[in-house]
mmCIF file of C-alpha atoms in Angstrom:
data_model
loop_
_atom_site.group_PDB
_atom_site.id
_atom_site.type_symbol
_atom_site.label_atom_id
_atom_site.label_comp_id
_atom_site.label_asym_id
_atom_site.label_seq_id
_atom_site.Cartn_x
_atom_site.Cartn_y
_atom_site.Cartn_z
ATOM 1 C CA UNK C 14 -55.328 -24.364 -77.718
ATOM 2 C CA UNK C 15 -54.739 -25.796 -81.209
ATOM 3 C CA UNK C 16 -56.887 -28.434 -82.864
ATOM 4 C CA UNK C 17 -54.459 -31.345 -82.378
ATOM 5 C CA UNK C 18 -54.213 -30.699 -78.632
ATOM 6 C CA UNK C 19 -57.995 -30.370 -78.396
ATOM 7 C CA UNK C 20 -58.439 -33.713 -80.148
ATOM 8 C CA UNK C 21 -55.966 -35.430 -77.829
ATOM 9 C CA UNK C 22 -57.755 -34.035 -74.820
ATOM 10 C CA UNK C 23 -61.116 -35.227 -76.162
ATOM 11 C CA UNK C 24 -59.818 -38.739 -76.861
ATOM 12 C CA UNK C 25 -58.208 -38.908 -73.426
ATOM 13 C CA UNK C 26 -61.365 -37.725 -71.675
ATOM 14 C CA UNK C 27 -63.513 -40.181 -73.596
ATOM 15 C CA UNK C 28 -61.176 -43.072 -72.806
ATOM 16 C CA UNK C 29 -61.053 -42.256 -69.097
ATOM 17 C CA UNK C 30 -64.850 -41.864 -69.030
ATOM 18 C CA UNK C 31 -65.362 -45.252 -70.689
ATOM 19 C CA UNK C 32 -62.913 -46.810 -68.260
ATOM 20 C CA UNK C 33 -64.674 -45.354 -65.233
ATOM 21 C CA UNK C 34 -68.174 -46.344 -66.342
ATOM 22 C CA UNK C 35 -66.949 -49.869 -67.079
ATOM 23 C CA UNK C 36 -65.658 -50.429 -63.543
ATOM 24 C CA UNK C 37 -69.005 -51.614 -62.082
ATOM 25 C CA UNK C 38 -69.439 -54.004 -65.022
ATOM 26 C CA UNK C 39 -65.962 -55.506 -64.584
ATOM 27 C CA UNK C 40 -66.405 -55.713 -60.834
ATOM 28 C CA UNK C 41 -69.738 -57.443 -61.211
ATOM 29 C CA UNK C 42 -68.426 -59.922 -63.764
ATOM 30 C CA UNK C 43 -65.173 -60.450 -61.859
ATOM 31 C CA UNK C 44 -61.694 -59.630 -63.108
ATOM 32 C CA UNK C 45 -60.878 -63.343 -62.997
ATOM 33 C CA UNK C 46 -63.091 -66.047 -64.460
ATOM 34 C CA UNK C 47 -62.326 -69.511 -63.114
ATOM 35 C CA UNK C 48 -63.095 -72.384 -65.469
ATOM 36 C CA UNK C 49 -61.778 -75.239 -63.353
ATOM 37 C CA UNK C 50 -58.960 -75.858 -60.878
ATOM 38 C CA UNK C 51 -56.309 -75.389 -63.576
ATOM 39 C CA UNK C 52 -57.913 -73.000 -66.077
ATOM 40 C CA UNK C 53 -58.950 -69.348 -65.804
ATOM 41 C CA UNK C 54 -59.197 -66.086 -67.722
ATOM 42 C CA UNK C 55 -58.096 -62.797 -66.160
ATOM 43 C CA UNK C 56 -58.549 -59.235 -67.446
ATOM 44 C CA UNK C 57 -57.223 -55.876 -66.305
ATOM 45 C CA UNK C 58 -57.313 -52.246 -67.423
ATOM 46 C CA UNK C 59 -54.814 -49.425 -66.897
ATOM 47 C CA UNK C 60 -55.141 -45.706 -67.692
ATOM 48 C CA UNK C 61 -52.555 -42.923 -67.287
ATOM 49 C CA UNK C 62 -53.200 -39.361 -68.364
ATOM 50 C CA UNK C 63 -51.554 -36.017 -67.698
ATOM 51 C CA UNK C 64 -51.607 -32.308 -68.361
ATOM 52 C CA UNK C 65 -48.261 -30.565 -68.784
ATOM 53 C CA UNK C 66 -46.986 -27.027 -69.257
ATOM 54 C CA UNK C 67 -43.556 -26.550 -70.870
ATOM 55 C CA UNK C 68 -41.375 -23.464 -70.721
ATOM 56 C CA UNK C 69 -38.623 -24.061 -73.240
ATOM 57 C CA UNK C 70 -36.426 -20.974 -72.830
ATOM 58 C CA UNK C 71 -36.376 -20.277 -76.564
ATOM 59 C CA UNK C 72 -33.955 -17.633 -77.841
ATOM 60 C CA UNK C 73 -36.869 -15.417 -78.838
ATOM 61 C CA UNK C 74 -38.314 -15.585 -75.324
ATOM 62 C CA UNK C 75 -39.993 -18.209 -73.183
ATOM 63 C CA UNK C 76 -42.721 -20.144 -74.935
ATOM 64 C CA UNK C 77 -45.431 -22.159 -73.217
ATOM 65 C CA UNK C 78 -47.251 -25.267 -74.369
ATOM 66 C CA UNK C 79 -50.334 -26.672 -72.642
ATOM 67 C CA UNK C 80 -50.499 -30.384 -73.433
ATOM 68 C CA UNK C 81 -53.301 -32.596 -72.097
ATOM 69 C CA UNK C 82 -52.777 -36.172 -73.248
ATOM 70 C CA UNK C 83 -53.684 -39.775 -72.425
ATOM 71 C CA UNK C 84 -50.288 -41.424 -72.076
ATOM 72 C CA UNK C 85 -51.195 -45.091 -71.579
ATOM 73 C CA UNK C 86 -54.533 -46.844 -72.059
ATOM 74 C CA UNK C 87 -53.911 -50.557 -71.687
ATOM 75 C CA UNK C 88 -55.932 -53.770 -71.671
ATOM 76 C CA UNK C 89 -54.287 -56.800 -70.032
ATOM 77 C CA UNK C 90 -55.382 -60.430 -70.351
ATOM 78 C CA UNK C 91 -53.956 -63.705 -69.064
ATOM 79 C CA UNK C 92 -55.400 -67.104 -69.955
ATOM 80 C CA UNK C 93 -54.235 -70.192 -68.109
ATOM 81 C CA UNK C 94 -55.037 -73.123 -70.387
ATOM 82 C CA UNK C 95 -53.145 -75.742 -68.351
ATOM 83 C CA UNK C 96 -51.609 -75.708 -64.881
ATOM 84 C CA UNK C 97 -48.221 -75.218 -66.556
ATOM 85 C CA UNK C 98 -49.239 -73.094 -69.575
ATOM 86 C CA UNK C 99 -50.335 -69.453 -69.731
ATOM 87 C CA UNK C 100 -51.027 -67.100 -72.647
ATOM 88 C CA UNK C 101 -50.573 -63.376 -72.019
ATOM 89 C CA UNK C 102 -52.084 -60.864 -74.462
ATOM 90 C CA UNK C 103 -51.813 -57.100 -73.823
ATOM 91 C CA UNK C 104 -52.618 -54.059 -75.959
ATOM 92 C CA UNK C 105 -52.319 -50.277 -75.720
ATOM 93 C CA UNK C 106 -54.523 -47.628 -77.322
ATOM 94 C CA UNK C 107 -52.470 -44.888 -78.936
ATOM 95 C CA UNK C 108 -52.718 -41.493 -77.257
ATOM 96 C CA UNK C 109 -54.392 -40.031 -80.354
ATOM 97 C CA UNK C 110 -57.158 -42.626 -80.082
ATOM 98 C CA UNK C 111 -56.635 -43.703 -83.680
ATOM 99 C CA UNK C 112 -54.983 -47.112 -83.366
ATOM 100 C CA UNK C 113 -54.293 -50.031 -81.028
ATOM 101 C CA UNK C 114 -50.764 -51.343 -80.599
ATOM 102 C CA UNK C 115 -49.864 -54.883 -79.627
ATOM 103 C CA UNK C 116 -47.813 -54.940 -76.425
ATOM 104 C CA UNK C 117 -47.385 -58.616 -75.587
ATOM 105 C CA UNK C 118 -48.506 -61.916 -77.010
ATOM 106 C CA UNK C 119 -46.477 -64.596 -75.281
ATOM 107 C CA UNK C 120 -46.898 -68.239 -74.345
ATOM 108 C CA UNK C 121 -45.438 -69.059 -70.921
ATOM 109 C CA UNK C 122 -44.441 -72.642 -70.195
ATOM 110 C CA UNK C 123 -43.654 -73.662 -66.602
ATOM 111 C CA UNK C 124 -41.053 -76.424 -67.029
ATOM 112 C CA UNK C 125 -40.322 -76.856 -63.342
ATOM 113 C CA UNK C 126 -36.703 -75.741 -62.965
ATOM 114 C CA UNK C 127 -37.291 -72.752 -65.271
ATOM 115 C CA UNK C 128 -39.945 -71.048 -67.386
ATOM 116 C CA UNK C 129 -39.828 -70.702 -71.171
ATOM 117 C CA UNK C 130 -41.550 -67.677 -72.740
ATOM 118 C CA UNK C 131 -42.094 -67.577 -76.511
ATOM 119 C CA UNK C 132 -43.521 -64.635 -78.475
ATOM 120 C CA UNK C 133 -43.566 -60.851 -78.255
ATOM 121 C CA UNK C 134 -42.409 -59.761 -74.811
ATOM 122 C CA UNK C 135 -40.122 -57.532 -72.746
ATOM 123 C CA UNK C 136 -36.545 -58.798 -73.020
ATOM 124 C CA UNK C 137 -34.645 -59.198 -69.728
ATOM 125 C CA UNK C 138 -33.474 -55.735 -68.738
ATOM 126 C CA UNK C 139 -33.105 -53.178 -65.931
ATOM 127 C CA UNK C 140 -35.637 -52.672 -63.128
ATOM 128 C CA UNK C 141 -37.175 -49.516 -64.621
ATOM 129 C CA UNK C 142 -37.940 -51.405 -67.824
ATOM 130 C CA UNK C 143 -39.425 -54.318 -65.895
ATOM 131 C CA UNK C 144 -41.564 -51.834 -63.918
ATOM 132 C CA UNK C 145 -43.127 -50.318 -67.004
ATOM 133 C CA UNK C 146 -44.941 -46.969 -66.682
ATOM 134 C CA UNK C 147 -47.489 -48.193 -64.124
ATOM 135 C CA UNK C 148 -45.082 -49.617 -61.519
ATOM 136 C CA UNK C 149 -42.360 -46.989 -61.272
ATOM 137 C CA UNK C 150 -41.895 -45.620 -57.781
ATOM 138 C CA UNK C 151 -42.948 -42.002 -57.295
ATOM 139 C CA UNK C 152 -41.655 -40.588 -60.608
ATOM 140 C CA UNK C 153 -44.247 -40.121 -63.332
ATOM 141 C CA UNK C 154 -42.103 -40.620 -66.426
ATOM 142 C CA UNK C 155 -39.749 -43.359 -67.554
ATOM 143 C CA UNK C 156 -36.040 -42.462 -67.109
ATOM 144 C CA UNK C 157 -34.796 -40.428 -70.081
ATOM 145 C CA UNK C 158 -31.308 -41.910 -69.709
ATOM 146 C CA UNK C 159 -32.232 -45.562 -70.390
ATOM 147 C CA UNK C 160 -31.141 -46.421 -73.934
ATOM 148 C CA UNK C 161 -31.089 -50.118 -74.687
ATOM 149 C CA UNK C 162 -32.160 -48.945 -78.131
ATOM 150 C CA UNK C 163 -34.379 -50.341 -80.832
ATOM 151 C CA UNK C 164 -36.079 -53.481 -79.508
ATOM 152 C CA UNK C 165 -37.745 -54.045 -82.857
ATOM 153 C CA UNK C 166 -41.329 -53.619 -81.636
ATOM 154 C CA UNK C 167 -43.596 -51.202 -79.796
ATOM 155 C CA UNK C 168 -42.797 -50.026 -76.224
ATOM 156 C CA UNK C 169 -39.505 -51.908 -75.871
ATOM 157 C CA UNK C 170 -40.976 -55.276 -76.798
ATOM 158 C CA UNK C 171 -39.288 -57.753 -79.113
ATOM 159 C CA UNK C 172 -40.057 -61.088 -80.745
ATOM 160 C CA UNK C 173 -38.140 -64.060 -79.429
ATOM 161 C CA UNK C 174 -37.768 -66.597 -76.661
ATOM 162 C CA UNK C 175 -36.518 -66.282 -73.089
ATOM 163 C CA UNK C 176 -35.717 -68.547 -70.156
ATOM 164 C CA UNK C 177 -36.520 -67.426 -66.588
ATOM 165 C CA UNK C 178 -35.478 -69.070 -63.340
ATOM 166 C CA UNK C 179 -35.373 -68.264 -59.644
ATOM 167 C CA UNK C 180 -34.232 -69.855 -56.384
ATOM 168 C CA UNK C 181 -34.912 -69.504 -52.665
ATOM 169 C CA UNK C 182 -38.383 -68.072 -53.162
ATOM 170 C CA UNK C 183 -37.165 -65.408 -55.609
ATOM 171 C CA UNK C 184 -34.142 -64.113 -53.688
ATOM 172 C CA UNK C 185 -32.026 -65.025 -56.725
ATOM 173 C CA UNK C 186 -33.401 -64.656 -60.257
ATOM 174 C CA UNK C 187 -31.918 -65.040 -63.718
ATOM 175 C CA UNK C 188 -33.201 -64.553 -67.235
ATOM 176 C CA UNK C 189 -31.723 -64.999 -70.716
ATOM 177 C CA UNK C 190 -33.333 -64.501 -74.101
ATOM 178 C CA UNK C 191 -32.647 -64.411 -77.830
ATOM 179 C CA UNK C 192 -34.617 -61.837 -79.829
ATOM 180 C CA UNK C 193 -35.091 -60.420 -83.315
ATOM 181 C CA UNK C 194 -33.430 -57.110 -82.419
ATOM 182 C CA UNK C 195 -32.740 -54.529 -85.118
ATOM 183 C CA UNK C 196 -34.529 -55.073 -88.410
ATOM 184 C CA UNK C 197 -32.864 -53.814 -91.579
ATOM 185 C CA UNK C 198 -30.496 -50.870 -91.574
ATOM 186 C CA UNK C 199 -27.168 -51.943 -90.094
ATOM 187 C CA UNK C 200 -28.387 -55.515 -89.572
ATOM 188 C CA UNK C 201 -28.014 -56.957 -93.052
ATOM 189 C CA UNK C 202 -27.451 -60.536 -91.830
ATOM 190 C CA UNK C 203 -30.488 -60.824 -89.519
ATOM 191 C CA UNK C 204 -28.389 -61.097 -86.364
ATOM 192 C CA UNK C 205 -30.143 -61.815 -83.073
ATOM 193 C CA UNK C 206 -30.033 -59.753 -79.885
ATOM 194 C CA UNK C 207 -28.910 -61.457 -76.691
ATOM 195 C CA UNK C 208 -30.420 -60.154 -73.439
ATOM 196 C CA UNK C 209 -29.733 -61.330 -69.896
ATOM 197 C CA UNK C 210 -30.284 -60.260 -66.292
ATOM 198 C CA UNK C 211 -29.239 -61.410 -62.806
ATOM 199 C CA UNK C 212 -31.046 -60.277 -59.654
ATOM 200 C CA UNK C 213 -30.221 -60.870 -55.995
ATOM 201 C CA UNK C 214 -32.337 -59.798 -53.011
ATOM 202 C CA UNK C 215 -30.321 -59.398 -49.803
ATOM 203 C CA UNK C 216 -33.468 -58.965 -47.705
ATOM 204 C CA UNK C 217 -37.041 -59.901 -48.692
ATOM 205 C CA UNK C 218 -37.413 -61.771 -51.976
ATOM 206 C CA UNK C 219 -39.020 -60.314 -55.100
ATOM 207 C CA UNK C 220 -40.321 -63.314 -57.043
ATOM 208 C CA UNK C 221 -41.487 -63.074 -60.649
ATOM 209 C CA UNK C 222 -40.075 -61.534 -63.807
ATOM 210 C CA UNK C 223 -41.912 -58.198 -63.746
ATOM 211 C CA UNK C 224 -41.109 -55.779 -60.951
ATOM 212 C CA UNK C 225 -42.306 -52.709 -59.083
ATOM 213 C CA UNK C 226 -40.030 -50.116 -57.504
ATOM 214 C CA UNK C 227 -41.833 -49.904 -54.163
ATOM 215 C CA UNK C 228 -43.867 -52.171 -51.915
ATOM 216 C CA UNK C 229 -45.344 -49.274 -49.900
ATOM 217 C CA UNK C 230 -43.829 -50.708 -46.723
ATOM 218 C CA UNK C 231 -44.978 -54.305 -47.180
ATOM 219 C CA UNK C 232 -41.389 -55.553 -47.577
ATOM 220 C CA UNK C 233 -37.846 -54.805 -46.489
ATOM 221 C CA UNK C 234 -35.912 -54.501 -49.748
ATOM 222 C CA UNK C 235 -32.240 -54.422 -50.673
ATOM 223 C CA UNK C 236 -32.050 -55.788 -54.216
ATOM 224 C CA UNK C 237 -29.381 -55.510 -56.917
ATOM 225 C CA UNK C 238 -29.998 -56.230 -60.598
ATOM 226 C CA UNK C 239 -27.495 -56.545 -63.463
ATOM 227 C CA UNK C 240 -28.469 -56.594 -67.144
ATOM 228 C CA UNK C 241 -26.762 -56.896 -70.530
ATOM 229 C CA UNK C 242 -27.827 -56.592 -74.180
ATOM 230 C CA UNK C 243 -25.638 -57.384 -77.200
ATOM 231 C CA UNK C 244 -26.237 -57.492 -80.945
ATOM 232 C CA UNK C 245 -23.729 -57.760 -83.778
ATOM 233 C CA UNK C 246 -24.372 -55.057 -86.392
ATOM 234 C CA UNK C 247 -27.006 -53.651 -84.057
ATOM 235 C CA UNK C 248 -26.188 -49.973 -84.665
ATOM 236 C CA UNK C 249 -25.151 -47.646 -87.466
ATOM 237 C CA UNK C 250 -26.183 -47.872 -91.103
ATOM 238 C CA UNK C 251 -26.156 -50.512 -93.829
ATOM 239 C CA UNK C 252 -22.788 -49.181 -95.039
ATOM 240 C CA UNK C 253 -21.294 -48.257 -91.642
ATOM 241 C CA UNK C 254 -22.150 -50.995 -89.166
ATOM 242 C CA UNK C 255 -21.251 -51.380 -85.527
ATOM 243 C CA UNK C 256 -21.885 -53.845 -82.720
ATOM 244 C CA UNK C 257 -24.046 -52.758 -79.806
ATOM 245 C CA UNK C 258 -23.394 -53.696 -76.188
ATOM 246 C CA UNK C 259 -25.282 -52.237 -73.255
ATOM 247 C CA UNK C 260 -24.772 -52.875 -69.541
ATOM 248 C CA UNK C 261 -26.744 -51.725 -66.520
ATOM 249 C CA UNK C 262 -26.680 -52.093 -62.740
ATOM 250 C CA UNK C 263 -29.509 -50.955 -60.482
ATOM 251 C CA UNK C 264 -30.348 -51.122 -56.790
ATOM 252 C CA UNK C 265 -33.527 -50.622 -54.764
ATOM 253 C CA UNK C 266 -33.604 -50.086 -50.985
ATOM 254 C CA UNK C 267 -36.879 -49.803 -49.060
ATOM 255 C CA UNK C 268 -37.334 -49.390 -45.322
ATOM 256 C CA UNK C 269 -40.296 -48.705 -43.051
ATOM 257 C CA UNK C 270 -39.486 -46.263 -40.267
ATOM 258 C CA UNK C 271 -40.725 -46.452 -36.687
ATOM 259 C CA UNK C 272 -43.403 -43.828 -37.335
ATOM 260 C CA UNK C 273 -44.841 -45.888 -40.226
ATOM 261 C CA UNK C 274 -43.324 -43.807 -43.019
ATOM 262 C CA UNK C 275 -41.708 -45.642 -45.954
ATOM 263 C CA UNK C 276 -38.391 -44.516 -47.439
ATOM 264 C CA UNK C 277 -37.230 -45.710 -50.869
ATOM 265 C CA UNK C 278 -33.817 -45.155 -52.431
ATOM 266 C CA UNK C 279 -33.276 -46.234 -56.037
ATOM 267 C CA UNK C 280 -30.392 -45.823 -58.446
ATOM 268 C CA UNK C 281 -29.140 -47.171 -61.750
ATOM 269 C CA UNK C 282 -26.032 -46.897 -63.928
ATOM 270 C CA UNK C 283 -25.905 -47.611 -67.680
ATOM 271 C CA UNK C 284 -23.063 -47.971 -70.181
ATOM 272 C CA UNK C 285 -23.760 -47.912 -73.924
ATOM 273 C CA UNK C 286 -21.175 -48.980 -76.536
ATOM 274 C CA UNK C 287 -22.051 -48.446 -80.210
ATOM 275 C CA UNK C 288 -18.603 -49.225 -81.679
ATOM 276 C CA UNK C 289 -18.224 -45.464 -82.229
ATOM 277 C CA UNK C 290 -21.064 -45.511 -84.752
ATOM 278 C CA UNK C 291 -23.839 -42.928 -84.906
ATOM 279 C CA UNK C 292 -27.335 -44.288 -84.406
ATOM 280 C CA UNK C 293 -30.815 -42.767 -84.155
ATOM 281 C CA UNK C 294 -31.961 -44.928 -81.232
ATOM 282 C CA UNK C 295 -28.797 -45.397 -79.125
ATOM 283 C CA UNK C 296 -26.196 -42.788 -78.145
ATOM 284 C CA UNK C 297 -22.785 -44.024 -77.016
ATOM 285 C CA UNK C 298 -21.883 -42.995 -73.491
ATOM 286 C CA UNK C 299 -22.894 -43.625 -69.901
ATOM 287 C CA UNK C 300 -25.818 -42.471 -67.805
ATOM 288 C CA UNK C 301 -27.356 -42.774 -64.359
ATOM 289 C CA UNK C 302 -30.214 -41.758 -62.114
ATOM 290 C CA UNK C 303 -30.848 -41.547 -58.368
ATOM 291 C CA UNK C 304 -34.267 -41.283 -56.728
ATOM 292 C CA UNK C 305 -35.455 -40.818 -53.152
ATOM 293 C CA UNK C 306 -39.062 -40.918 -51.932
ATOM 294 C CA UNK C 307 -40.820 -40.613 -48.572
ATOM 295 C CA UNK C 308 -44.297 -42.096 -48.121
ATOM 296 C CA UNK C 309 -45.786 -40.194 -45.192
ATOM 297 C CA UNK C 310 -47.380 -42.178 -42.355
ATOM 298 C CA UNK C 311 -51.124 -42.117 -41.893
ATOM 299 C CA UNK C 312 -53.820 -41.169 -44.343
ATOM 300 C CA UNK C 313 -55.458 -37.865 -45.106
ATOM 301 C CA UNK C 314 -58.773 -37.217 -46.849
ATOM 302 C CA UNK C 315 -59.295 -34.940 -49.837
ATOM 303 C CA UNK C 316 -62.921 -34.647 -50.873
ATOM 304 C CA UNK C 317 -63.675 -37.920 -49.147
ATOM 305 C CA UNK C 318 -60.836 -39.760 -50.947
ATOM 306 C CA UNK C 319 -58.263 -41.092 -48.497
ATOM 307 C CA UNK C 320 -54.620 -41.302 -49.452
ATOM 308 C CA UNK C 321 -51.010 -40.782 -48.424
ATOM 309 C CA UNK C 322 -48.692 -38.031 -49.591
ATOM 310 C CA UNK C 323 -45.362 -39.136 -51.065
ATOM 311 C CA UNK C 324 -42.833 -36.410 -51.903
ATOM 312 C CA UNK C 325 -39.878 -37.454 -54.065
ATOM 313 C CA UNK C 326 -36.912 -36.168 -56.014
ATOM 314 C CA UNK C 327 -34.958 -37.668 -58.924
ATOM 315 C CA UNK C 328 -31.768 -36.685 -60.730
ATOM 316 C CA UNK C 329 -30.696 -38.034 -64.138
ATOM 317 C CA UNK C 330 -27.462 -37.518 -66.048
ATOM 318 C CA UNK C 331 -26.282 -38.615 -69.509
ATOM 319 C CA UNK C 332 -22.666 -38.218 -70.647
ATOM 320 C CA UNK C 333 -22.710 -38.648 -74.432
ATOM 321 C CA UNK C 334 -19.470 -39.651 -76.170
ATOM 322 C CA UNK C 335 -21.022 -39.017 -79.571
ATOM 323 C CA UNK C 336 -23.750 -36.882 -81.078
ATOM 324 C CA UNK C 337 -27.294 -38.077 -80.599
ATOM 325 C CA UNK C 338 -30.028 -38.010 -83.255
ATOM 326 C CA UNK C 339 -30.541 -34.258 -82.697
ATOM 327 C CA UNK C 340 -26.857 -33.542 -83.232
ATOM 328 C CA UNK C 341 -26.074 -32.841 -79.556
ATOM 329 C CA UNK C 342 -23.119 -34.160 -77.626
ATOM 330 C CA UNK C 343 -21.691 -33.780 -74.128
ATOM 331 C CA UNK C 344 -23.491 -33.896 -70.787
ATOM 332 C CA UNK C 345 -27.200 -33.396 -70.242
ATOM 333 C CA UNK C 346 -29.101 -33.693 -66.995
ATOM 334 C CA UNK C 347 -32.566 -33.459 -65.504
ATOM 335 C CA UNK C 348 -33.657 -32.730 -61.961
ATOM 336 C CA UNK C 349 -37.212 -33.112 -60.778
ATOM 337 C CA UNK C 350 -39.250 -32.881 -57.624
ATOM 338 C CA UNK C 351 -42.837 -33.863 -57.055
ATOM 339 C CA UNK C 352 -45.462 -35.274 -54.776
ATOM 340 C CA UNK C 353 -47.853 -38.207 -55.180
ATOM 341 C CA UNK C 354 -51.218 -38.659 -53.543
ATOM 342 C CA UNK C 355 -51.283 -42.463 -53.213
ATOM 343 C CA UNK C 356 -54.885 -43.654 -52.959
ATOM 344 C CA UNK C 357 -54.483 -47.389 -53.627
ATOM 345 C CA UNK C 358 -50.815 -48.232 -54.222
ATOM 346 C CA UNK C 359 -50.179 -48.549 -57.994
ATOM 347 C CA UNK C 360 -53.900 -48.817 -58.728
ATOM 348 C CA UNK C 361 -54.875 -45.207 -58.000
ATOM 349 C CA UNK C 362 -52.652 -42.189 -57.527
ATOM 350 C CA UNK C 363 -52.289 -38.540 -58.530
ATOM 351 C CA UNK C 364 -48.903 -36.957 -59.266
ATOM 352 C CA UNK C 365 -47.785 -33.320 -59.456
ATOM 353 C CA UNK C 366 -44.189 -32.512 -60.419
ATOM 354 C CA UNK C 367 -41.689 -30.005 -61.747
ATOM 355 C CA UNK C 368 -38.651 -30.961 -63.797
ATOM 356 C CA UNK C 369 -35.826 -28.990 -65.361
ATOM 357 C CA UNK C 370 -33.710 -30.328 -68.224
ATOM 358 C CA UNK C 371 -30.341 -28.769 -69.097
ATOM 359 C CA UNK C 372 -29.260 -29.523 -72.661
ATOM 360 C CA UNK C 373 -28.058 -26.480 -74.639
ATOM 361 C CA UNK C 374 -31.167 -24.663 -73.428
ATOM 362 C CA UNK C 375 -32.985 -24.933 -70.116
ATOM 363 C CA UNK C 376 -36.451 -26.476 -70.293
ATOM 364 C CA UNK C 377 -38.875 -26.400 -67.368
ATOM 365 C CA UNK C 378 -41.890 -28.700 -67.326
ATOM 366 C CA UNK C 379 -44.836 -28.933 -64.925
ATOM 367 C CA UNK C 380 -46.986 -32.072 -64.938
ATOM 368 C CA UNK C 381 -50.231 -33.130 -63.289
ATOM 369 C CA UNK C 382 -50.930 -36.821 -63.858
ATOM 370 C CA UNK C 383 -53.438 -39.453 -62.776
ATOM 371 C CA UNK C 384 -53.114 -43.244 -62.847
ATOM 372 C CA UNK C 385 -55.829 -45.867 -62.396
ATOM 373 C CA UNK C 386 -55.768 -49.652 -62.745
ATOM 374 C CA UNK C 387 -58.132 -52.518 -62.243
#
């Protein structure tokens, strides 16, 4: 094990240890501090860490890499300063333990018929993006085939303003925002990025802007979401500019069976247009994924910790019209299969998976991950 991997493992272990020992303190103090009927302060913590082994099928023989790493260490805060005004401030500790990145700092105004969000935030997008790493269903990693490109800030965030609205208890939702988008490079005129989404729930509603890709049987879900991003001169170089337009459509279906098991089916399709310009963050083409999971009925106990097993499988494909930043073109795909041990929904689970990526060479990866939230 080399020094850099050892350091990452040490930082990850220290962070998880500090998180675990802080739980009694947070629980005692309360995750939500009420000031009066209209004002409160709320805090939350999220930790995801994994150990992976990669077999990369190199031409000189299979090589293996053992990589323990903290993937996400996040601190969430929400302050309600008025019954119609909230301030959200979220950060993430880098996996190397050396720096803290700003995730969100956004003021949310409830204007009755719609909400206005101003600041650094997630632009309206596809379901997987609205899930974030902690609220994906079953799969451990974010889809490799999602490529809305450079959002201008860390972890897909961007600076700007967005309007959010919903009707019929959240069965229909819409969002539209204007954001900074690409900085420099092809964007020599400081063009803005337009982002929009439309969501309709045919069965139970899913209110709110952020999403999760399973309700663990608490709802009957058949929801479709459409999203679009566009930016003039959003791709290419300063001397060879192109407009970027990205579209996506995704669907989530969840049903509880008669035996108490929960079945989820999820899929998404993406189309990326870069005006036939090469770009380091967006590759022209189309992509998709399909996912199926089965949350087994009843709980089992492992070492006194009760949970439910959830096997799943996911397939992803990307058909590139142009070369990507590594000089590759054509079709690439990834198949994976795994099982979760769901202890407390999204707040505590353990994941074990295998995935195989076909892209010039065949790469196999084995991952053991753990996720905890408060």
